[in-house]
mmCIF file of C-alpha atoms and ligand atoms in Angstrom:
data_model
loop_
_atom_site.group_PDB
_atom_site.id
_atom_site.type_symbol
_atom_site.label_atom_id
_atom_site.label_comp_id
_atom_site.label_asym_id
_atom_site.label_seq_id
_atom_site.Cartn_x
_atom_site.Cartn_y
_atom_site.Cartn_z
ATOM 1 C CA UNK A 1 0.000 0.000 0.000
ATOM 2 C CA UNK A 2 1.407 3.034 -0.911
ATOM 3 C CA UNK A 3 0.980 6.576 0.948
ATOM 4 C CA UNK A 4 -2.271 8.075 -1.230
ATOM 5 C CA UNK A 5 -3.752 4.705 -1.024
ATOM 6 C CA UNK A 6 -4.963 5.739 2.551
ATOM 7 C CA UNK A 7 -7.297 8.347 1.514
ATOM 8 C CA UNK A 8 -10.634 7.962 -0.382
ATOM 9 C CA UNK A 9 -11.431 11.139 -1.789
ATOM 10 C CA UNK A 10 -8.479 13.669 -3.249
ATOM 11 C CA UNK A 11 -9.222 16.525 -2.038
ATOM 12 C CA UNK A 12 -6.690 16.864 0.831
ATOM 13 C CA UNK A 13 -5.025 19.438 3.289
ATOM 14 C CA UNK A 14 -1.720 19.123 3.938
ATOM 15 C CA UNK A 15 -0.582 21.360 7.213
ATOM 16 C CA UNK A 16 2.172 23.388 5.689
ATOM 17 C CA UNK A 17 5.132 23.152 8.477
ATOM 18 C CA UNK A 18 2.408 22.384 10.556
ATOM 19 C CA UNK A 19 -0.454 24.830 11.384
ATOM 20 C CA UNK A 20 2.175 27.891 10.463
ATOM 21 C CA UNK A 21 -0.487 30.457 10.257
ATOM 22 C CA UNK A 22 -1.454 30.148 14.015
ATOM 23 C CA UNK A 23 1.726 28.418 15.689
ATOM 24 C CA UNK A 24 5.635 28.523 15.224
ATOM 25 C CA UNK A 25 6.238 27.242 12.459
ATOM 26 C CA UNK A 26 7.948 23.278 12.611
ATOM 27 C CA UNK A 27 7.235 23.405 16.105
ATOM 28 C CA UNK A 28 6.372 20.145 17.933
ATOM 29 C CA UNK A 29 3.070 22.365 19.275
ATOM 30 C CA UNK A 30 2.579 23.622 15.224
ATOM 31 C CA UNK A 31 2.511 19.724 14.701
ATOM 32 C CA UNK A 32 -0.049 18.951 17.884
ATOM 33 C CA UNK A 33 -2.461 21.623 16.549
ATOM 34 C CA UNK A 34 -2.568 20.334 12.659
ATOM 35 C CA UNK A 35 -3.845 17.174 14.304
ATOM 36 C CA UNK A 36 -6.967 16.335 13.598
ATOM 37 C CA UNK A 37 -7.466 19.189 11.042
ATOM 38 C CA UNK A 38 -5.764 18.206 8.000
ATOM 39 C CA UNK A 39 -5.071 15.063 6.219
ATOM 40 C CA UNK A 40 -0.892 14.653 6.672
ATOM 41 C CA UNK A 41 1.238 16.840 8.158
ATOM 42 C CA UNK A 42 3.731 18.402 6.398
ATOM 43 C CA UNK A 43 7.264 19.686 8.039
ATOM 44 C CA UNK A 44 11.261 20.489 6.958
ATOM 45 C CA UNK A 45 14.727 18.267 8.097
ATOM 46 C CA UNK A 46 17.892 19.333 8.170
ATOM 47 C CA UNK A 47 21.098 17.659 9.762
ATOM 48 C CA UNK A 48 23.132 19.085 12.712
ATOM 49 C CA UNK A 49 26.881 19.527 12.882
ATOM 50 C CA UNK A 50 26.761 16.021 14.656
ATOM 51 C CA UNK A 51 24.540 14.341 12.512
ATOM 52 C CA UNK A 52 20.530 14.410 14.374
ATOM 53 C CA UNK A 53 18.069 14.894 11.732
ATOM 54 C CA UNK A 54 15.675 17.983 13.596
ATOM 55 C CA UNK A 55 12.721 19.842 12.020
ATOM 56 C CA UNK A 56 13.466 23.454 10.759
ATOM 57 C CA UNK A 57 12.960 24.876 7.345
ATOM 58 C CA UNK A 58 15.942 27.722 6.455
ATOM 59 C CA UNK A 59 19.203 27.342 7.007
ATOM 60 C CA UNK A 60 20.263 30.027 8.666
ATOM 61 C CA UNK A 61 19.029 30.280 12.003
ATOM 62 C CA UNK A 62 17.821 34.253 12.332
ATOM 63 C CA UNK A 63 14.724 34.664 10.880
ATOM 64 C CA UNK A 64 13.071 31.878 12.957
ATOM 65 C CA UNK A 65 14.802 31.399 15.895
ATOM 66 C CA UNK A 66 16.973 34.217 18.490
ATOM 67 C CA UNK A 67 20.690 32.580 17.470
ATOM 68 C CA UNK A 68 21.617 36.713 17.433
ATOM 69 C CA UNK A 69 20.749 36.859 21.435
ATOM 70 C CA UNK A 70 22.044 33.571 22.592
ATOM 71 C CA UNK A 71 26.182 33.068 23.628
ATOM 72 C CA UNK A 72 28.082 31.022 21.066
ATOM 73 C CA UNK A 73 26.108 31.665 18.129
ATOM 74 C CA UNK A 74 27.725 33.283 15.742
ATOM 75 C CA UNK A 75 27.852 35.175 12.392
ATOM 76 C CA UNK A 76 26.568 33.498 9.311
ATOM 77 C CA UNK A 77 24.200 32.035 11.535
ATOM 78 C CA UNK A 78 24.277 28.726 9.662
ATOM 79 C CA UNK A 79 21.874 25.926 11.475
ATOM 80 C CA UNK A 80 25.247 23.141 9.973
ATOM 81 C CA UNK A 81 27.237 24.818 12.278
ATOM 82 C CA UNK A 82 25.964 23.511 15.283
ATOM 83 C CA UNK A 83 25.329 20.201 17.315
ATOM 84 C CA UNK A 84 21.954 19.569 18.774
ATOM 85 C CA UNK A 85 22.787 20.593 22.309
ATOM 86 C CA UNK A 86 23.403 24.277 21.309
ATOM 87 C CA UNK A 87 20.326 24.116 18.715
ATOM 88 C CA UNK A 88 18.062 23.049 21.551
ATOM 89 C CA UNK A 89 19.053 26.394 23.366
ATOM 90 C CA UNK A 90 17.388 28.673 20.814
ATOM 91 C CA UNK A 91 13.804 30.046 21.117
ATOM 92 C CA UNK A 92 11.962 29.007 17.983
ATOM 93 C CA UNK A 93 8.823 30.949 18.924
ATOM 94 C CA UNK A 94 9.059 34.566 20.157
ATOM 95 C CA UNK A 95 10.010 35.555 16.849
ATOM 96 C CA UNK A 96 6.712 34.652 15.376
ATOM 97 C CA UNK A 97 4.642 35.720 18.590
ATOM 98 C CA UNK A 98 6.620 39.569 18.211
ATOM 99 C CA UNK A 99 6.001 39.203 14.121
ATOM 100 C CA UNK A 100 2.424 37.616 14.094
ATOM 101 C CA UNK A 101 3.260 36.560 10.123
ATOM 102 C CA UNK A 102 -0.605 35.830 9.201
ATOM 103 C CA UNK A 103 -2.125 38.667 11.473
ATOM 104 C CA UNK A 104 -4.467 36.162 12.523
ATOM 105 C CA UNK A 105 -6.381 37.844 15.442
ATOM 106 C CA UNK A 106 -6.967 34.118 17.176
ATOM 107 C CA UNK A 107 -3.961 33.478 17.968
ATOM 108 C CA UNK A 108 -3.875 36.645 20.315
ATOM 109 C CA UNK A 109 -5.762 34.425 22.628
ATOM 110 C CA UNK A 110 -3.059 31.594 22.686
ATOM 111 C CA UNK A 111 -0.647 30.933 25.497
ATOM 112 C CA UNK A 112 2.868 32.084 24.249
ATOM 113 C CA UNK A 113 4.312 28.859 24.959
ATOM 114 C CA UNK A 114 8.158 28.956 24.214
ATOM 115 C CA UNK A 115 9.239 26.019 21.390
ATOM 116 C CA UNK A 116 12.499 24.040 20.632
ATOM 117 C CA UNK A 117 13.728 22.900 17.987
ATOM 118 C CA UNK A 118 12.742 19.151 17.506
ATOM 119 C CA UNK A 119 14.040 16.439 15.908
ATOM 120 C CA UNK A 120 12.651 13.428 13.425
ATOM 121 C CA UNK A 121 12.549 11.019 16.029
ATOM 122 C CA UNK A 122 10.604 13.367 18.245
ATOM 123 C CA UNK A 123 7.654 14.109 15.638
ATOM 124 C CA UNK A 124 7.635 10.070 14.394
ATOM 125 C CA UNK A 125 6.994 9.019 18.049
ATOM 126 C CA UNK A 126 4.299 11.143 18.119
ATOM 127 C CA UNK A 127 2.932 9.997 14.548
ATOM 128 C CA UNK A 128 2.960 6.477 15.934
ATOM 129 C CA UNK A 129 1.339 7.323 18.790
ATOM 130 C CA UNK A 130 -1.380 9.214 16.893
ATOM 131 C CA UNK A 131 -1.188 7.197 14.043
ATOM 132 C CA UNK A 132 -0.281 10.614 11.933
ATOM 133 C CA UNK A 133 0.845 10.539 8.373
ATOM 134 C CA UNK A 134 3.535 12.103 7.272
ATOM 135 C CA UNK A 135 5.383 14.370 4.211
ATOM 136 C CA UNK A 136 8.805 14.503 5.215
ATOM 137 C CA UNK A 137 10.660 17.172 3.105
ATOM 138 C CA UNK A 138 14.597 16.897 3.387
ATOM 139 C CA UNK A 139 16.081 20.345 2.894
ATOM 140 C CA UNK A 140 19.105 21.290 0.705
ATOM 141 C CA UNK A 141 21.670 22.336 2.585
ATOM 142 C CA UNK A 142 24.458 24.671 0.917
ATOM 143 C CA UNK A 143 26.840 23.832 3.851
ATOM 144 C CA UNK A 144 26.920 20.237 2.775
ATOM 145 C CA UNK A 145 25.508 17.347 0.520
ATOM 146 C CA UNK A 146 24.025 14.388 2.672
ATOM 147 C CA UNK A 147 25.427 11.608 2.660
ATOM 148 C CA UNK A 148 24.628 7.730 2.670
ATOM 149 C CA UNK A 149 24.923 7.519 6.535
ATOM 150 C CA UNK A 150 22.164 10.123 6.859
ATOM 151 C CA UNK A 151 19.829 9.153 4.682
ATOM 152 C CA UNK A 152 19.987 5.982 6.094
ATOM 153 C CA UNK A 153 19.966 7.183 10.186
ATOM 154 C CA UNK A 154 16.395 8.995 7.940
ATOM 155 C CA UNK A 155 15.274 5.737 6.546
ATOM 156 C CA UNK A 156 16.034 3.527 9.564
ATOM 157 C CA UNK A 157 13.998 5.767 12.099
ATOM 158 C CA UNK A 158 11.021 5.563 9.841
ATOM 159 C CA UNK A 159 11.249 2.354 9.972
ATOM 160 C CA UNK A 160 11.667 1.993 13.807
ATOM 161 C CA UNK A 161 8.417 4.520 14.929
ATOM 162 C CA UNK A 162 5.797 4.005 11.789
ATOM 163 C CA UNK A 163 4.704 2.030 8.866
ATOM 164 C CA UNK A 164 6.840 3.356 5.845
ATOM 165 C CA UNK A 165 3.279 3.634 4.070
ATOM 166 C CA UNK A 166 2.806 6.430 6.917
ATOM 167 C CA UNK A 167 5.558 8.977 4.989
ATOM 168 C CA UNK A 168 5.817 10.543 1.917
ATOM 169 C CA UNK A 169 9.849 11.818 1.747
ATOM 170 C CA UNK A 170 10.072 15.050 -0.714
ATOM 171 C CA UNK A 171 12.813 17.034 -1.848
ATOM 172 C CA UNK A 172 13.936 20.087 -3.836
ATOM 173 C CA UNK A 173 17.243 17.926 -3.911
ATOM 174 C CA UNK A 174 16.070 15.639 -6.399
ATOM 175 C CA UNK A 175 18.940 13.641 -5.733
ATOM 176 C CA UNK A 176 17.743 13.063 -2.150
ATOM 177 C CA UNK A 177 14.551 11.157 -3.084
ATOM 178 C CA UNK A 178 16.448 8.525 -5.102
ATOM 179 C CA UNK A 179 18.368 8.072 -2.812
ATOM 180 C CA UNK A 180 15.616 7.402 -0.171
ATOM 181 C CA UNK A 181 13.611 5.346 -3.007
ATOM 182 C CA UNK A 182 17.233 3.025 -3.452
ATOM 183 C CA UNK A 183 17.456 2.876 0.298
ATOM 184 C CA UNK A 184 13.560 2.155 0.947
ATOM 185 C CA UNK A 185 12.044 0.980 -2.436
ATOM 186 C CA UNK A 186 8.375 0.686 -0.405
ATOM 187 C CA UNK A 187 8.889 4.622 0.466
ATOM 188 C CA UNK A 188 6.229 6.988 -1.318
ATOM 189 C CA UNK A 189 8.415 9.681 -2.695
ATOM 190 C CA UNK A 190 7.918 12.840 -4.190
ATOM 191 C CA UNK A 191 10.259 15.549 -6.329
ATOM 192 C CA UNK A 192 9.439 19.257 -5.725
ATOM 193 C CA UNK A 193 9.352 21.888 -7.964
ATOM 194 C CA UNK A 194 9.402 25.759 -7.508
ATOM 195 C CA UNK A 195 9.606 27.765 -10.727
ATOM 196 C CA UNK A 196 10.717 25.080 -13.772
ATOM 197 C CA UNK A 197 10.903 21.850 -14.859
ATOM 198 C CA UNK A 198 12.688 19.512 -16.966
ATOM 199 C CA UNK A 199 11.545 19.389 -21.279
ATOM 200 C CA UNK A 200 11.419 15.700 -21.036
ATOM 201 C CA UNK A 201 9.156 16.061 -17.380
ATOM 202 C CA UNK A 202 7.665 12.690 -17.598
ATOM 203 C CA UNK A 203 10.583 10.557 -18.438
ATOM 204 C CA UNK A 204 12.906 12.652 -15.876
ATOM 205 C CA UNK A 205 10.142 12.003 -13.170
ATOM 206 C CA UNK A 206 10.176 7.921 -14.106
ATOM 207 C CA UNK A 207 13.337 8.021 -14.102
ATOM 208 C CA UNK A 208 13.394 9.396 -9.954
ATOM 209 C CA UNK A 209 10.796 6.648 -9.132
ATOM 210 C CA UNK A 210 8.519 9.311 -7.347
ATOM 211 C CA UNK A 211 5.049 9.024 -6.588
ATOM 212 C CA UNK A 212 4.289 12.242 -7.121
ATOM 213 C CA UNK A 213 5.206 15.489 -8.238
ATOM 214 C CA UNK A 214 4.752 18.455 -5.535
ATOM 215 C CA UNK A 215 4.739 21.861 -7.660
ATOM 216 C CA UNK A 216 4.415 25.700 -6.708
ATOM 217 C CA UNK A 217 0.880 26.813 -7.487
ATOM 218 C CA UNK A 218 2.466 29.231 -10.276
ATOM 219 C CA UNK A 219 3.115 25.979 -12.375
ATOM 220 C CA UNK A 220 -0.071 24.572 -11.849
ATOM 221 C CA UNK A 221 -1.869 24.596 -15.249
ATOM 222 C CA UNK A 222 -4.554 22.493 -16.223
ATOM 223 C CA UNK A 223 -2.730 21.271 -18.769
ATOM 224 C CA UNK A 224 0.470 19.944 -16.695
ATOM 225 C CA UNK A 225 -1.491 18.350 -14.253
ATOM 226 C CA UNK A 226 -3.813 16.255 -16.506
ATOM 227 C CA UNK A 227 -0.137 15.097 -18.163
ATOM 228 C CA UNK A 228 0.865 13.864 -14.975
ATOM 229 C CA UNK A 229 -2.474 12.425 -13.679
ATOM 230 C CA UNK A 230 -2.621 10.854 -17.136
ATOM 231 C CA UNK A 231 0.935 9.428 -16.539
ATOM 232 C CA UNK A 232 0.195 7.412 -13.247
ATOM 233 C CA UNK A 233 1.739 10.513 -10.761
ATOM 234 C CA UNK A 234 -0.090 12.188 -7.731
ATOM 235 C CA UNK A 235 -0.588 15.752 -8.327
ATOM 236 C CA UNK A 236 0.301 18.020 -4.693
ATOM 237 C CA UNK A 237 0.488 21.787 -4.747
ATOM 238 C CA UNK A 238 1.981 24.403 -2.550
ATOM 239 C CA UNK A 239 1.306 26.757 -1.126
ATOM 240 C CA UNK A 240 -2.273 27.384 -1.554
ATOM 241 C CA UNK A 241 -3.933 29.886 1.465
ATOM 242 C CA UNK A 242 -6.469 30.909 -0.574
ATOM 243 C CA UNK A 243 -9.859 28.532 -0.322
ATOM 244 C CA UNK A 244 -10.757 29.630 -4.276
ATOM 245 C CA UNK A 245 -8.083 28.408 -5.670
ATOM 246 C CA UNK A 246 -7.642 25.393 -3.833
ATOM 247 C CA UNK A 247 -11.362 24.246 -5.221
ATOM 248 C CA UNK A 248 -9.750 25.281 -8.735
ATOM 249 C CA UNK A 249 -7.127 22.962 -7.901
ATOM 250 C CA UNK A 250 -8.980 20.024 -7.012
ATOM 251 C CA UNK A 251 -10.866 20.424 -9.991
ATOM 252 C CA UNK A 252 -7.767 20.150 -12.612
ATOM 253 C CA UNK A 253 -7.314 17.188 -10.693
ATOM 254 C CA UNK A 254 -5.029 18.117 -7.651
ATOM 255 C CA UNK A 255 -4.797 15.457 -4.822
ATOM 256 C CA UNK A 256 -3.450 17.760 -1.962
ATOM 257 C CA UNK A 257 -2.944 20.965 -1.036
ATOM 258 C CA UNK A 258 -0.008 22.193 1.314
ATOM 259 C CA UNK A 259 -1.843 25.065 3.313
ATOM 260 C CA UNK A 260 -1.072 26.865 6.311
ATOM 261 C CA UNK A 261 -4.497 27.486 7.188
ATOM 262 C CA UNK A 262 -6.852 24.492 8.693
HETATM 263 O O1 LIG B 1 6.732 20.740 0.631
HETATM 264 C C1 LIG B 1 5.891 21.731 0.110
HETATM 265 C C2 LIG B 1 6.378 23.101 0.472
HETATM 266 O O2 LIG B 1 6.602 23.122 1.831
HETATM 267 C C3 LIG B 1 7.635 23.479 -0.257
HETATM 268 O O3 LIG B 1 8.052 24.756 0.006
HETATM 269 O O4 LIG B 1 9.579 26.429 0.934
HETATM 270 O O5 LIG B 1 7.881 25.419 2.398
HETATM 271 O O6 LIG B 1 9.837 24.078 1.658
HETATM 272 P P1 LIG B 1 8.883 25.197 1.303
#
């Protein structure tokens, strides 16, 4: 069984770094709150200087985190530079409490509630306690490329907390997800795309052994997406706030979604 095979219809939410428009975003309590309101959870991983996979989505650490205020962090701020133990210092949250990114007036009435940073192995306990599913999206790094040891310390906690038909790994990196797929074959996979993609999209995309193809809303045509349905792939797009569009969506033929409001 493979990842879409758990849901009946196709028109799905997926919480964009978890519920980002109310809570930190890639926060364990962003992840908590998506619960229950969408239909998989969405969040970033990166690696640490000594090799724990956490959840965070830039990296550099200043424009979600207060690395400027805290002792030992240092100009250019890069998240590669440290181990987990001075990552866990940082406040992930007062940032966004101070900014309030999505205006949304509701979250004035939540607790300010101070986050860490996380890891994987955190946020797949708790989607095999809750029986969550997953999109896993492994950033790219400029500070380095991963390498076989980490995708496999990826592959081998999946396999320890949840059923590997529980995740669907993504990547920018496209690189990353055939990696995963060689590693894992049973893995749902899925290459993303931001502004172009290849002439030859449907061979390149066989080629990568994804599952699906997880596109900016900008290349979302009607056209592309019956291509790909027609093709055998699972249509996702990102980031779509905007309830409109998202029906538009569905109705090219869109599975999911990634949305920061639930
Ligand atoms: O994975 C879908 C979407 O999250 C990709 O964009 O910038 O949030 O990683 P970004």
């Amino acid at each position: 069984m493979k990842f879409f095979s758990h849901f009946k219809n196709s028109h799905l939410l997926a919480a964009h770094r978890g519920y980002r428009a109310l809570y930190p975003e890639n926060s364990m309590l962003a992840i908590k709150k998506s619960i229950g309101k969408c239909d998989f959870i969405e969040f970033d991983i990166q690696f640490t200087k000594d090799n724990v996979p956490i959840v965070f989505h830039d990296d550099k650490l200043l424009r979600t985190s207060n690395a400027k205020e805290i002792k030992g962090f240092k100009k250019p701020y890069n998240l590669c530079d440290y181990t987990y133990k001075q990552l866990k210092k940082l406040d992930i949250s007062s940032w966004f409490y101070k900014k309030d990114p999505f205006f949304q007036e509701e979250r004035l009435k939540q607790p300010k509630k101070i986050e860490r940073i996380v890891t994987l192995e955190e946020v797949l306990k708790l989607a095999s306690n809750e029986d969550l599913l997953l999109n896993i999206e492994i950033k790219y790094n400029s500070c380095h490329i991963l390498s076989q040891k980490q995708f496999e310390i990826i592959v081998n906690l999946i396999h320890h907390y949840t059923r590997e038909n529980h995740v669907i790994i993504s990547s920018f990196e496209h690189s990353y997800v055939s990696a995963i797929k060689n590693l894992s074959p049973k893995l749902s996979t899925a290459a993303l795309a931001h502004e172009k993609y290849p002439k030859d999209l449907i061979g390149y995309l066989k080629n990568l052994k994804v599952d699906a193809y997880h596109i900016n809303q900008r290349l979302a045509t009607k056209k592309l997406i019956k291509l790909l349905k027609k093709e055998g792939f699972v249509v996702n797009v990102y980031t779509v706030n905007d309830k409109n569009k998202q029906e538009k969506l569905f109705s090219y033929g869109v599975t999911a979604v990634f949305t920061d409001f639930l």
